[in-house]
PDB file of C-alpha atoms in Angstrom:
ATOM      1  CA  VAL A   1      52.555 -30.436  46.724  1.00  0.00           C
ATOM      2  CA  TYR A   2      51.814 -27.728  44.136  1.00  0.00           C
ATOM      3  CA  LYS A   3      53.203 -24.228  44.704  1.00  0.00           C
ATOM      4  CA  ARG A   4      51.252 -21.383  43.316  1.00  0.00           C
ATOM      5  CA  GLN A   5      53.228 -18.859  41.302  1.00  0.00           C
ATOM      6  CA  VAL A   6      52.717 -15.277  42.391  1.00  0.00           C
ATOM      7  CA  SER A   7      52.697 -12.742  39.622  1.00  0.00           C
ATOM      8  CA  THR A   8      54.147  -9.206  40.138  1.00  0.00           C
ATOM      9  CA  GLN A   9      51.517  -7.799  37.692  1.00  0.00           C
ATOM     10  CA  SER A  10      48.120  -6.776  39.002  1.00  0.00           C
ATOM     11  CA  THR A  11      45.058  -8.210  37.349  1.00  0.00           C
ATOM     12  CA  TRP A  12      44.306  -4.684  35.959  1.00  0.00           C
ATOM     13  CA  ASP A  13      47.693  -4.662  34.149  1.00  0.00           C
ATOM     14  CA  VAL A  14      47.113  -8.160  32.750  1.00  0.00           C
ATOM     15  CA  GLN A  15      43.701  -7.296  31.413  1.00  0.00           C
ATOM     16  CA  ASN A  16      44.718  -3.935  29.827  1.00  0.00           C
ATOM     17  CA  GLN A  17      48.197  -4.597  28.557  1.00  0.00           C
ATOM     18  CA  HIS A  18      46.976  -5.275  25.040  1.00  0.00           C
ATOM     19  CA  SER A  19      44.689  -2.251  24.868  1.00  0.00           C
ATOM     20  CA  GLU A  20      47.616   0.229  24.986  1.00  0.00           C
ATOM     21  CA  GLY A  21      49.635  -1.678  22.478  1.00  0.00           C
ATOM     22  CA  ASP A  22      52.626  -3.504  23.840  1.00  0.00           C
ATOM     23  CA  PRO A  23      55.721  -2.495  21.815  1.00  0.00           C
ATOM     24  CA  ASP A  24      57.190  -5.941  22.094  1.00  0.00           C
ATOM     25  CA  MET A  25      54.146  -7.584  20.503  1.00  0.00           C
ATOM     26  CA  ALA A  26      53.760  -7.693  16.801  1.00  0.00           C
ATOM     27  CA  PRO A  27      50.532  -5.985  15.508  1.00  0.00           C
ATOM     28  CA  ARG A  28      47.719  -8.389  14.877  1.00  0.00           C
ATOM     29  CA  VAL A  29      47.289  -9.092  11.117  1.00  0.00           C
ATOM     30  CA  LYS A  30      43.792 -10.050   9.991  1.00  0.00           C
ATOM     31  CA  SER A  31      43.701 -13.387   8.151  1.00  0.00           C
ATOM     32  CA  THR A  32      42.437 -13.513   4.570  1.00  0.00           C
ATOM     33  CA  ARG A  33      39.405 -15.420   5.813  1.00  0.00           C
ATOM     34  CA  GLU A  34      38.443 -12.585   8.227  1.00  0.00           C
ATOM     35  CA  LYS A  35      38.923  -9.982   5.433  1.00  0.00           C
ATOM     36  CA  LYS A  36      36.908 -12.004   3.027  1.00  0.00           C
ATOM     37  CA  ARG A  37      34.114 -12.523   5.573  1.00  0.00           C
ATOM     38  CA  LYS A  38      33.677  -8.798   6.070  1.00  0.00           C
ATOM     39  CA  SER A  39      33.806  -7.946   2.334  1.00  0.00           C
ATOM     40  CA  GLU A  40      30.994 -10.062   0.825  1.00  0.00           C
ATOM     41  CA  VAL A  41      27.223  -9.726   0.549  1.00  0.00           C
ATOM     42  CA  ARG A  42      25.441 -12.092   2.874  1.00  0.00           C
ATOM     43  CA  SER A  43      22.202 -12.581   4.826  1.00  0.00           C
ATOM     44  CA  VAL A  44      21.749 -14.091   8.299  1.00  0.00           C
ATOM     45  CA  GLU A  45      18.644 -14.929  10.360  1.00  0.00           C
ATOM     46  CA  ALA A  46      19.268 -14.505  14.065  1.00  0.00           C
ATOM     47  CA  THR A  47      17.366 -14.056  17.344  1.00  0.00           C
ATOM     48  CA  ILE A  48      18.175 -11.269  19.806  1.00  0.00           C
ATOM     49  CA  HIS A  49      17.226 -11.670  23.413  1.00  0.00           C
ATOM     50  CA  LEU A  50      16.036  -8.156  24.334  1.00  0.00           C
ATOM     51  CA  HIS A  51      14.771  -8.918  27.819  1.00  0.00           C
ATOM     52  CA  LYS A  52      18.252  -9.407  29.233  1.00  0.00           C
ATOM     53  CA  HIS A  53      19.329  -5.982  27.892  1.00  0.00           C
ATOM     54  CA  MET A  54      16.211  -4.350  29.393  1.00  0.00           C
ATOM     55  CA  HIS A  55      16.892  -5.639  32.869  1.00  0.00           C
ATOM     56  CA  GLY A  56      17.118  -2.774  35.333  1.00  0.00           C
ATOM     57  CA  THR A  57      16.276  -0.171  32.693  1.00  0.00           C
ATOM     58  CA  THR A  58      13.999   2.735  33.582  1.00  0.00           C
ATOM     59  CA  PHE A  59      10.544   2.204  31.967  1.00  0.00           C
ATOM     60  CA  LYS A  60      10.673   5.375  29.882  1.00  0.00           C
ATOM     61  CA  ARG A  61      14.060   4.351  28.282  1.00  0.00           C
ATOM     62  CA  ARG A  62      13.215   0.749  27.382  1.00  0.00           C
ATOM     63  CA  ALA A  63      12.015   0.984  23.722  1.00  0.00           C
ATOM     64  CA  PRO A  64      14.715   3.529  22.664  1.00  0.00           C
ATOM     65  CA  LYS A  65      17.326   1.297  24.321  1.00  0.00           C
ATOM     66  CA  ALA A  66      15.946  -1.758  22.484  1.00  0.00           C
ATOM     67  CA  VAL A  67      16.396   0.034  19.160  1.00  0.00           C
ATOM     68  CA  LYS A  68      20.008   0.865  20.086  1.00  0.00           C
ATOM     69  CA  LYS A  69      20.731  -2.726  21.169  1.00  0.00           C
ATOM     70  CA  VAL A  70      19.325  -4.049  17.836  1.00  0.00           C
ATOM     71  CA  ARG A  71      21.655  -1.648  16.007  1.00  0.00           C
ATOM     72  CA  ALA A  72      24.624  -2.763  18.110  1.00  0.00           C
ATOM     73  CA  PHE A  73      23.725  -6.439  17.609  1.00  0.00           C
ATOM     74  CA  ALA A  74      23.577  -5.901  13.807  1.00  0.00           C
ATOM     75  CA  GLN A  75      26.851  -3.986  13.801  1.00  0.00           C
ATOM     76  CA  LYS A  76      28.601  -6.800  15.738  1.00  0.00           C
ATOM     77  CA  MET A  77      27.172  -9.561  13.598  1.00  0.00           C
ATOM     78  CA  MET A  78      27.708  -8.028  10.117  1.00  0.00           C
ATOM     79  CA  GLY A  79      30.739  -5.795  10.737  1.00  0.00           C
ATOM     80  CA  THR A  80      29.260  -2.630   9.234  1.00  0.00           C
ATOM     81  CA  LYS A  81      28.750   0.733  10.900  1.00  0.00           C
ATOM     82  CA  ASP A  82      25.893   1.798   8.515  1.00  0.00           C
ATOM     83  CA  ILE A  83      22.707   0.076   9.910  1.00  0.00           C
ATOM     84  CA  ARG A  84      19.333   0.677   8.366  1.00  0.00           C
ATOM     85  CA  MET A  85      16.243  -0.627  10.171  1.00  0.00           C
ATOM     86  CA  ASN A  86      13.006  -1.742   8.510  1.00  0.00           C
ATOM     87  CA  PRO A  87       9.991   0.265   9.760  1.00  0.00           C
ATOM     88  CA  LYS A  88       8.174  -2.981  10.588  1.00  0.00           C
ATOM     89  CA  LEU A  89      10.980  -3.870  12.988  1.00  0.00           C
ATOM     90  CA  ASN A  90      10.665  -0.466  14.643  1.00  0.00           C
ATOM     91  CA  LYS A  91       6.849  -1.001  14.920  1.00  0.00           C
ATOM     92  CA  PHE A  92       7.419  -4.338  16.511  1.00  0.00           C
ATOM     93  CA  LEU A  93       9.862  -3.008  19.009  1.00  0.00           C
ATOM     94  CA  TRP A  94       7.399  -0.201  19.941  1.00  0.00           C
ATOM     95  CA  SER A  95       4.323  -2.416  19.825  1.00  0.00           C
ATOM     96  CA  GLY A  96       4.028  -2.645  23.568  1.00  0.00           C
ATOM     97  CA  GLY A  97       4.615   1.073  24.062  1.00  0.00           C
ATOM     98  CA  ILE A  98       7.688   2.558  25.556  1.00  0.00           C
ATOM     99  CA  LYS A  99       7.668   0.181  28.553  1.00  0.00           C
ATOM    100  CA  GLY A 100       6.548  -3.112  27.023  1.00  0.00           C
ATOM    101  CA  VAL A 101       9.406  -4.189  24.801  1.00  0.00           C
ATOM    102  CA  PRO A 102       9.081  -7.754  23.444  1.00  0.00           C
ATOM    103  CA  PHE A 103      11.362 -10.318  25.163  1.00  0.00           C
ATOM    104  CA  ARG A 104      12.859 -11.605  21.918  1.00  0.00           C
ATOM    105  CA  ALA A 105      12.959 -10.706  18.186  1.00  0.00           C
ATOM    106  CA  ARG A 106      13.849 -12.787  15.190  1.00  0.00           C
ATOM    107  CA  LEU A 107      15.875 -10.637  12.784  1.00  0.00           C
ATOM    108  CA  ARG A 108      17.061 -10.909   9.214  1.00  0.00           C
ATOM    109  CA  LEU A 109      20.373  -9.113   8.636  1.00  0.00           C
ATOM    110  CA  ASP A 110      21.225  -8.411   4.977  1.00  0.00           C
ATOM    111  CA  ARG A 111      24.656  -7.012   4.286  1.00  0.00           C
ATOM    112  CA  LYS A 112      24.489  -5.108   0.972  1.00  0.00           C
ATOM    113  CA  ARG A 113      27.019  -3.224  -1.135  1.00  0.00           C
ATOM    114  CA  ASN A 114      26.703   0.542  -1.310  1.00  0.00           C
ATOM    115  CA  GLU A 115      25.636   1.564  -4.833  1.00  0.00           C
ATOM    116  CA  ASP A 116      27.291   4.965  -4.664  1.00  0.00           C
ATOM    117  CA  ALA A 117      30.561   3.407  -3.491  1.00  0.00           C
ATOM    118  CA  GLU A 118      32.815   6.393  -4.444  1.00  0.00           C
ATOM    119  CA  ASN A 119      30.733   8.842  -2.267  1.00  0.00           C
ATOM    120  CA  ALA A 120      29.954   6.443   0.612  1.00  0.00           C
ATOM    121  CA  LYS A 121      32.092   6.243   3.789  1.00  0.00           C
ATOM    122  CA  GLU A 122      31.423   2.490   4.052  1.00  0.00           C
ATOM    123  CA  LYS A 123      31.573  -0.101   1.280  1.00  0.00           C
ATOM    124  CA  PHE A 124      28.658  -2.063   2.881  1.00  0.00           C
ATOM    125  CA  TYR A 125      25.515  -1.313   4.824  1.00  0.00           C
ATOM    126  CA  THR A 126      23.158  -3.674   6.714  1.00  0.00           C
ATOM    127  CA  VAL A 127      19.414  -3.845   6.453  1.00  0.00           C
ATOM    128  CA  VAL A 128      17.744  -5.191   9.552  1.00  0.00           C
ATOM    129  CA  SER A 129      14.201  -6.538   9.193  1.00  0.00           C
ATOM    130  CA  TRP A 130      11.751  -8.343  11.563  1.00  0.00           C
ATOM    131  CA  ILE A 131      10.673 -12.018  10.884  1.00  0.00           C
ATOM    132  CA  PRO A 132       7.332 -12.804  12.608  1.00  0.00           C
ATOM    133  CA  THR A 133       7.632 -16.142  14.516  1.00  0.00           C
ATOM    134  CA  VAL A 134       5.212 -18.136  16.641  1.00  0.00           C
ATOM    135  CA  SER A 135       7.799 -19.626  18.914  1.00  0.00           C
ATOM    136  CA  TYR A 136      11.529 -18.955  19.495  1.00  0.00           C
ATOM    137  CA  LYS A 137      12.160 -22.467  20.753  1.00  0.00           C
ATOM    138  CA  GLY A 138      15.067 -24.221  19.136  1.00  0.00           C
ATOM    139  CA  LEU A 139      15.843 -21.462  16.680  1.00  0.00           C
ATOM    140  CA  GLN A 140      19.454 -21.009  15.729  1.00  0.00           C
ATOM    141  CA  ASP A 141      21.351 -18.425  13.788  1.00  0.00           C
ATOM    142  CA  VAL A 142      21.127 -19.388  10.052  1.00  0.00           C
ATOM    143  CA  GLN A 143      23.045 -18.141   7.025  1.00  0.00           C
ATOM    144  CA  VAL A 144      20.455 -17.541   4.277  1.00  0.00           C
ATOM    145  CA  GLU A 145      21.255 -18.579   0.756  1.00  0.00           C
ATOM    146  CA  GLU A 146      19.884 -16.296  -1.897  1.00  0.00           C
TER     147      GLU A 146
END
């Protein structure tokens, strides 16, 4: 017979104990691999599923929300705060009007080094551009070699 252990901590405490910074825990140190990954120029082709983000959104807020979600997606994928969107991608997102956002979009994310590095807040910026595709079936995220 198995006995279930009862914890004195609530689930809220367990979920949020790391967010406040537990003094007993050592601070997390990023590995050299993580640092290297964020500090190099690279390009990725990825698909974003916009339809799931638009679910339950008011019609008049859909296209602006799609633009914000693409920015957030690029920021998460490339690790840069400075996101620059290609005008063709913006046209594609707005192609169905404010209500008719496309279900998916194939994106090319290019992380580039800021030329004016001494004046810039960020070392890198990301350019997000749209890749026209006939079908999204079987597409995976691909690192592009230049």
